[in-house]
Short mmCIF file of C-alpha atoms and ligand atoms in Angstrom, two decimals:
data_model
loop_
_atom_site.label_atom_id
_atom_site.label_comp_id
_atom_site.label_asym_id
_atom_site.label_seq_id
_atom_site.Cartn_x
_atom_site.Cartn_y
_atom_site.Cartn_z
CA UNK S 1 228.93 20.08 214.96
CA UNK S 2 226.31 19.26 212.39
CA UNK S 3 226.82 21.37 208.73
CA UNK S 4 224.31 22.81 206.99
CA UNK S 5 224.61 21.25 203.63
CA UNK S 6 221.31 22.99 201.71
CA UNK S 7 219.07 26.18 202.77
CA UNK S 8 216.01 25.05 202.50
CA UNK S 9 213.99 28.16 203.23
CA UNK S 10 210.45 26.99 201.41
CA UNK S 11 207.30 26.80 204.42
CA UNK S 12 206.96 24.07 205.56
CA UNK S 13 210.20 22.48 205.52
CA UNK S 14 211.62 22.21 209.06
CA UNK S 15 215.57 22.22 209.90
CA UNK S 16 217.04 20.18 212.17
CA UNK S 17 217.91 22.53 215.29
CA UNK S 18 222.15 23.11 215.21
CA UNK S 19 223.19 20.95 218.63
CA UNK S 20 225.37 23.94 220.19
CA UNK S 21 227.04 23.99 223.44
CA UNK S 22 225.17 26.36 225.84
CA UNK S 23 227.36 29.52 226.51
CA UNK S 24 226.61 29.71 229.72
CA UNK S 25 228.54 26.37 230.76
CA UNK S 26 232.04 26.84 228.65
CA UNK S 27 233.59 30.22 227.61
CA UNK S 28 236.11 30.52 225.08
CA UNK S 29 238.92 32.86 226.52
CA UNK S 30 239.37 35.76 224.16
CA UNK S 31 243.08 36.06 224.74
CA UNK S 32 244.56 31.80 223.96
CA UNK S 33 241.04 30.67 222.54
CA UNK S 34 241.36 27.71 225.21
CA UNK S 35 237.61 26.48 225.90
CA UNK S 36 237.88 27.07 229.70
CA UNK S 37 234.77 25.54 231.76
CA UNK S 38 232.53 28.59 233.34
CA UNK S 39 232.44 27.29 236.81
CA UNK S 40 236.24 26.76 236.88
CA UNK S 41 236.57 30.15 235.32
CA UNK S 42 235.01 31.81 238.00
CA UNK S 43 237.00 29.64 240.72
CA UNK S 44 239.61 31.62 239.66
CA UNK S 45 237.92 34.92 239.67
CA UNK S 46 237.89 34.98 235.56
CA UNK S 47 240.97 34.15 234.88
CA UNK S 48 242.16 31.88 232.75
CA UNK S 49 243.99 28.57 233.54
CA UNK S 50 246.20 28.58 230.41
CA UNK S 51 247.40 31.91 230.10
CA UNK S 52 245.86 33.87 232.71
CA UNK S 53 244.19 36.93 230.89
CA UNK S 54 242.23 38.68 233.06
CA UNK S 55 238.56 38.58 231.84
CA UNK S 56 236.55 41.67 232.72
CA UNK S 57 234.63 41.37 236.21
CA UNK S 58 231.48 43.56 237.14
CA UNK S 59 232.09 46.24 240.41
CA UNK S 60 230.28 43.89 242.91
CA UNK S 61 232.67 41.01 242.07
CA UNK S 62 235.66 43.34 242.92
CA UNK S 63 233.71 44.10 246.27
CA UNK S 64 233.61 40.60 246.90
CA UNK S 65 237.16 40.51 246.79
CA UNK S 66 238.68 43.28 248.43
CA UNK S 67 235.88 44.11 251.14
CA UNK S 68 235.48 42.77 254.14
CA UNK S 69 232.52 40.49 254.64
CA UNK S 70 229.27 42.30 255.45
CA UNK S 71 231.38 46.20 255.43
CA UNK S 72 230.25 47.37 251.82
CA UNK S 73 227.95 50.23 251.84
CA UNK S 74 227.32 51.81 248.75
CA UNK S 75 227.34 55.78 248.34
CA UNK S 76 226.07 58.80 245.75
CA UNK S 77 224.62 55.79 243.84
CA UNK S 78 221.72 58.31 243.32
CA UNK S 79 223.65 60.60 241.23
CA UNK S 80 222.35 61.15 237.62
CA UNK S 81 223.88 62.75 234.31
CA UNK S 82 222.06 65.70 233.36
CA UNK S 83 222.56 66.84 229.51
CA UNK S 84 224.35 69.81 230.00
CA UNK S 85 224.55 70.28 226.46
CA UNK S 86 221.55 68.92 224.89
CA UNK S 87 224.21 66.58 222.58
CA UNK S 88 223.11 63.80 220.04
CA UNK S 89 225.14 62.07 217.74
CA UNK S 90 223.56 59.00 215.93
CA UNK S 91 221.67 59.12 218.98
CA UNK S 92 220.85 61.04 221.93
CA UNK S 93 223.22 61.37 224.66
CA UNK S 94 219.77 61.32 226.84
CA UNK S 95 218.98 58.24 225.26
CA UNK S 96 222.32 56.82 225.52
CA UNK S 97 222.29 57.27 229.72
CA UNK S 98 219.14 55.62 230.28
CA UNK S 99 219.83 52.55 228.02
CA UNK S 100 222.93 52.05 229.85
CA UNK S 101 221.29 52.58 233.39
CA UNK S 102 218.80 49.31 231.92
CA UNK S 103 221.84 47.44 230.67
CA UNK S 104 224.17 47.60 233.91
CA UNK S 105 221.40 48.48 236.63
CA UNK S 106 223.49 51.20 237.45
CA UNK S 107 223.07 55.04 237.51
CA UNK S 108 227.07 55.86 236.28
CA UNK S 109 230.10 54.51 235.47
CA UNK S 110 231.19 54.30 239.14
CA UNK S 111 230.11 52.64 241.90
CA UNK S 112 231.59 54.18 245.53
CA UNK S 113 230.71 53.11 248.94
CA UNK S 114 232.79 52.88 252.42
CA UNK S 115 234.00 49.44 253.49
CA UNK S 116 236.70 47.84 255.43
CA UNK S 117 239.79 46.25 254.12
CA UNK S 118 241.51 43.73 256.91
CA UNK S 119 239.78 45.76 259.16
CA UNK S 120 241.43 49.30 257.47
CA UNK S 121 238.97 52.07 256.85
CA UNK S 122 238.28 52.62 253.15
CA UNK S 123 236.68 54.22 250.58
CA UNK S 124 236.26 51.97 247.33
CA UNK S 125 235.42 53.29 243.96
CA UNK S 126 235.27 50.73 241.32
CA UNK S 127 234.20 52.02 237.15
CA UNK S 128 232.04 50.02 235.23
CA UNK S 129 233.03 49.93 231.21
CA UNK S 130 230.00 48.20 230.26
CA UNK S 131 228.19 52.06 231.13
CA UNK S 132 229.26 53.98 228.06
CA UNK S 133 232.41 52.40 227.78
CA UNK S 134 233.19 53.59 231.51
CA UNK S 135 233.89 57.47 230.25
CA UNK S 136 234.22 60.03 232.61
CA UNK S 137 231.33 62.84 232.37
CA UNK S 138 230.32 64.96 235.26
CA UNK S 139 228.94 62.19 237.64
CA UNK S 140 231.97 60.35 238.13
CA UNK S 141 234.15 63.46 238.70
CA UNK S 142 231.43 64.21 241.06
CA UNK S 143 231.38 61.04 242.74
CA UNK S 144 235.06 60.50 242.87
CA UNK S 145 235.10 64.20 244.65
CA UNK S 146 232.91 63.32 247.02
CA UNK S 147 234.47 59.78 247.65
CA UNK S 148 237.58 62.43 248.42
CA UNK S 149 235.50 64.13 250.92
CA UNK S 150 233.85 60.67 252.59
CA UNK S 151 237.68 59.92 253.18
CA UNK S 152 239.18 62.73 254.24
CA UNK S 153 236.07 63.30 256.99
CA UNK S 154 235.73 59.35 258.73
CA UNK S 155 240.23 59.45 258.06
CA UNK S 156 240.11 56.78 255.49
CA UNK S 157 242.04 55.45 252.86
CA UNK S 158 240.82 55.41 249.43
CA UNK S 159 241.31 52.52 246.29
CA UNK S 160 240.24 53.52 242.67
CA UNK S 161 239.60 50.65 240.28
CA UNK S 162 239.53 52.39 236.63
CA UNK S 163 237.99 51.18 233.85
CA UNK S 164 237.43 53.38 231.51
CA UNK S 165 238.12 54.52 227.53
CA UNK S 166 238.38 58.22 228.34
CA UNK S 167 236.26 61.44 229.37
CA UNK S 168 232.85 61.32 227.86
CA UNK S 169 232.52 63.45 224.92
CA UNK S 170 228.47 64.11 225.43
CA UNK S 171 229.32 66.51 227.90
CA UNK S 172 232.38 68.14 225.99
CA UNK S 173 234.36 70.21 228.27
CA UNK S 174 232.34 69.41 231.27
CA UNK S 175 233.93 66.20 231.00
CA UNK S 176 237.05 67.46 230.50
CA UNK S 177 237.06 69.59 233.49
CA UNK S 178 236.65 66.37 235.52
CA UNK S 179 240.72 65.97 235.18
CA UNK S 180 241.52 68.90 236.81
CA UNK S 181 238.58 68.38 239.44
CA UNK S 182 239.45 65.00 240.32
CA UNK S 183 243.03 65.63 240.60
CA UNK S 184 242.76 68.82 242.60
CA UNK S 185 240.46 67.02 245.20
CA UNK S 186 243.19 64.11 245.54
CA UNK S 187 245.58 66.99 246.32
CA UNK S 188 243.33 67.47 249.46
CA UNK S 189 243.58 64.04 250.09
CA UNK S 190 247.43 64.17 249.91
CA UNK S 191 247.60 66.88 252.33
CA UNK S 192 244.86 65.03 254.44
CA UNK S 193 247.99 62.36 254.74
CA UNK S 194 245.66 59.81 253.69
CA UNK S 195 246.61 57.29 251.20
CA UNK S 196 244.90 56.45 247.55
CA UNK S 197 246.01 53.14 245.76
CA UNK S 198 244.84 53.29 242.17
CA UNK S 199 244.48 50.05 240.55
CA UNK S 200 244.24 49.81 236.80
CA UNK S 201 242.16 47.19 234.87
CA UNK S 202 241.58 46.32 231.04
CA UNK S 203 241.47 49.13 229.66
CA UNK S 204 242.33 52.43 231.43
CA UNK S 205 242.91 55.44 228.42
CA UNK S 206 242.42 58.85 228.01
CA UNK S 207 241.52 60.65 230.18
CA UNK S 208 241.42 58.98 233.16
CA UNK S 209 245.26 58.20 232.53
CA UNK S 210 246.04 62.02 232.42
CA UNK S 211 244.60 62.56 235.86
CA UNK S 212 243.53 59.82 238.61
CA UNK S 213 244.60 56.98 237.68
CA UNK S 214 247.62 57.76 237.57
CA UNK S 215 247.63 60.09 240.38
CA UNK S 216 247.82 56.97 243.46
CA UNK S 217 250.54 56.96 245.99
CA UNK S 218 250.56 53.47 244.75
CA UNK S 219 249.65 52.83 241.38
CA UNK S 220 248.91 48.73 240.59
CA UNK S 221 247.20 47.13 237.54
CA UNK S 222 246.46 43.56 236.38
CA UNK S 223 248.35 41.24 234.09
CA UNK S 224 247.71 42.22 230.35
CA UNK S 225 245.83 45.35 231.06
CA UNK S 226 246.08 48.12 228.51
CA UNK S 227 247.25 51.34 229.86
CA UNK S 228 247.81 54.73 227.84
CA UNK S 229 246.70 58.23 226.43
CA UNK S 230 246.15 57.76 222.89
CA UNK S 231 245.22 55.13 221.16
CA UNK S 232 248.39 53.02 219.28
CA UNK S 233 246.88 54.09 216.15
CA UNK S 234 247.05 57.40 216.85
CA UNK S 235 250.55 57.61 217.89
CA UNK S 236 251.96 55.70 215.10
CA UNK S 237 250.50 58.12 212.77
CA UNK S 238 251.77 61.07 214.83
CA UNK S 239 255.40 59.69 215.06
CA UNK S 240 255.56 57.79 211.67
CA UNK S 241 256.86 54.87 213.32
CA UNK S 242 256.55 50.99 214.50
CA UNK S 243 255.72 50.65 218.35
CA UNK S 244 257.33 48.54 220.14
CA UNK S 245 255.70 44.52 221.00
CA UNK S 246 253.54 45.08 224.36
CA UNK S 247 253.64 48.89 223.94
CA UNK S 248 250.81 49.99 226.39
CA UNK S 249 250.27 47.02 228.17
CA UNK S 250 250.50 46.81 232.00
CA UNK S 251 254.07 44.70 231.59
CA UNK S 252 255.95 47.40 229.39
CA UNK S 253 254.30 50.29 231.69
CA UNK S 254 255.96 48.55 234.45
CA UNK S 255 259.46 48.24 232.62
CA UNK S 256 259.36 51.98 232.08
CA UNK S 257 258.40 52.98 235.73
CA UNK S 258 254.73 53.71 234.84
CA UNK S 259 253.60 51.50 237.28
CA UNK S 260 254.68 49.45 240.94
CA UNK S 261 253.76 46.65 240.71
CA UNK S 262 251.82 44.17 238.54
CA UNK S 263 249.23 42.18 240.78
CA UNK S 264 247.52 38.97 239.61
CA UNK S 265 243.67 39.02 240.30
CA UNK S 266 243.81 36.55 243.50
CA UNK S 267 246.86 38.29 244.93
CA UNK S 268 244.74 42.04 244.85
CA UNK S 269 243.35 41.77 248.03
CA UNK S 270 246.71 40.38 250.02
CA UNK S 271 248.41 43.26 248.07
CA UNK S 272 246.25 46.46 249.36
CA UNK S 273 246.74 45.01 252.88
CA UNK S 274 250.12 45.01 252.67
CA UNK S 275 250.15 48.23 251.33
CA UNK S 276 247.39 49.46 253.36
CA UNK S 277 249.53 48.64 256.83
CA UNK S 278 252.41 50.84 255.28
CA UNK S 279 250.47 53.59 254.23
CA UNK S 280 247.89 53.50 256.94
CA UNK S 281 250.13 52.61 260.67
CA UNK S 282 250.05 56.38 261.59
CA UNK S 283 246.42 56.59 261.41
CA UNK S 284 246.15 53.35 264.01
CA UNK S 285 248.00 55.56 266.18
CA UNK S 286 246.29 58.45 265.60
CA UNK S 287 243.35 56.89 267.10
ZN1 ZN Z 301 243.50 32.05 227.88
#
């Protein structure tokens, strides 16, 4: 890489353009800082070849690997936050919605939509963090409610990928009462006998871990993922002591019976079918 000996900032001098690599062709994994090539990167779904962290994936690449070919159909994608209560901080929470709805091309933090899986009916939710850091305001308890209902009426089963820092504060309690709504409506899905496999990504906190995502007959996350309430900040202040190495991280959830099972991006799909011919035989025969 050339170095830029003098600033030479007076019109009319020109600089010699830095020779960079483009970004698009080599990414530099944030975990090991190994220069991984893109298209081999995404040969491996994002992950990388040295140490495997788990780089973050947009909803449709998920769909790509759990659906079936050609079964996706997409659901409630209409569904808009409202302001309920006319919040700003540095900025307007108004404002805040539509810039993320330009930056994803999406109208919430969740995408839902009926597919099949090995041929199993399901309902797929997947958050997106890039929308407001994938927080939970009334939308996504909405949609995740009525991805409840969608199952519970065609008898399917239903897979929650969470993504997401936490309810959304914009909306204040509304967003809080999305916790109790999502969790009473997969209540009705338990009693409905229909299963819910919850997979958690990098990151799933707040919120979302005090109410769905933790709420799966089967719970699953990726390698490295981080997993918990409050922030490790937080807690060490509150209990005046040193956590533990890997406190809040898929691997030590595991240890401590938080989670099932720890599944590795290509093994997802293999996984859920396994699972899904556990939890779903009864229905075959209910048909
Ligand atoms: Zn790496």
């Amino acid at each position: 890489m050339a170095i830029e000996w003098f600033k030479r900032d007076r019109e009319g001098v020109v600089l010699q353009q830095k020779k960079t690599t483009p970004d698009t062709l080599w990414i530099k994994c944030d975990n090991c800082g190994e220069i991984v090539f893109k298209r081999e990167l995404e040969k491996r779904l994002m992950v990388c070849p040295k140490c495997e962290y788990h780089f973050a994936i947009p909803a449709e690449k998920y769909i790509e690997i759990i659906t079936d070919v050609g079964t996706w159909k997409e659901f409630s994608a209409e569904l808009k936050s409202t302001d309920p209560l006319g919040f700003r901080d540095q900025q307007k929470y108004s404002d805040r919605i539509v810039s993320s709805m330009k930056k994803t091309g999406k109208n919430e933090a969740i995408t839902t939509g009926v597919c099949a899986v090995e041929g199993y009916p399901i309902v797929l939710g997947i958050m997106e963090f890039s929308f407001m850091g994938g927080s939970v305001g009334s939308v996504v308890g909405e949609k995740i409610a009525r991805a409840v209902d969608r199952a519970r009426k065609d008898r399917r089963g239903l897979i929650l990928i969470s993504r997401s820092g936490g309810m959304r504060m914009q909306e204040g309690m509304v967003s809080l009462m999305q916790m109790a709504k999502t969790s009473v409506k997969l209540t009705q899905l338990g009693e409905a006998r229909l299963p819910y496999i919850s997979l958690l990504t990098n990151p799933t906190t707040g919120g979302t871990t005090a109410s769905y995502s933790m709420l799966g007959d089967v719970i699953i996350a990726e390698p490295g993922a981080l997993i918990g309430f409050a922030g490790p900040r937080v807690i060490k202040q509150t209990i005046g002591q040193d956590l533990p190495q890997g406190f809040q991280r898929s691997e030590f959830l595991l240890e401590k019976g938080f989670l099932d099972r720890i599944v590795s991006r290509k093994d997802i799909k293999p996984t859920i079918v396994t699972l899904l011919r556990f939890l779903m035989s009864d229905l075959e025969s209910e048909k």
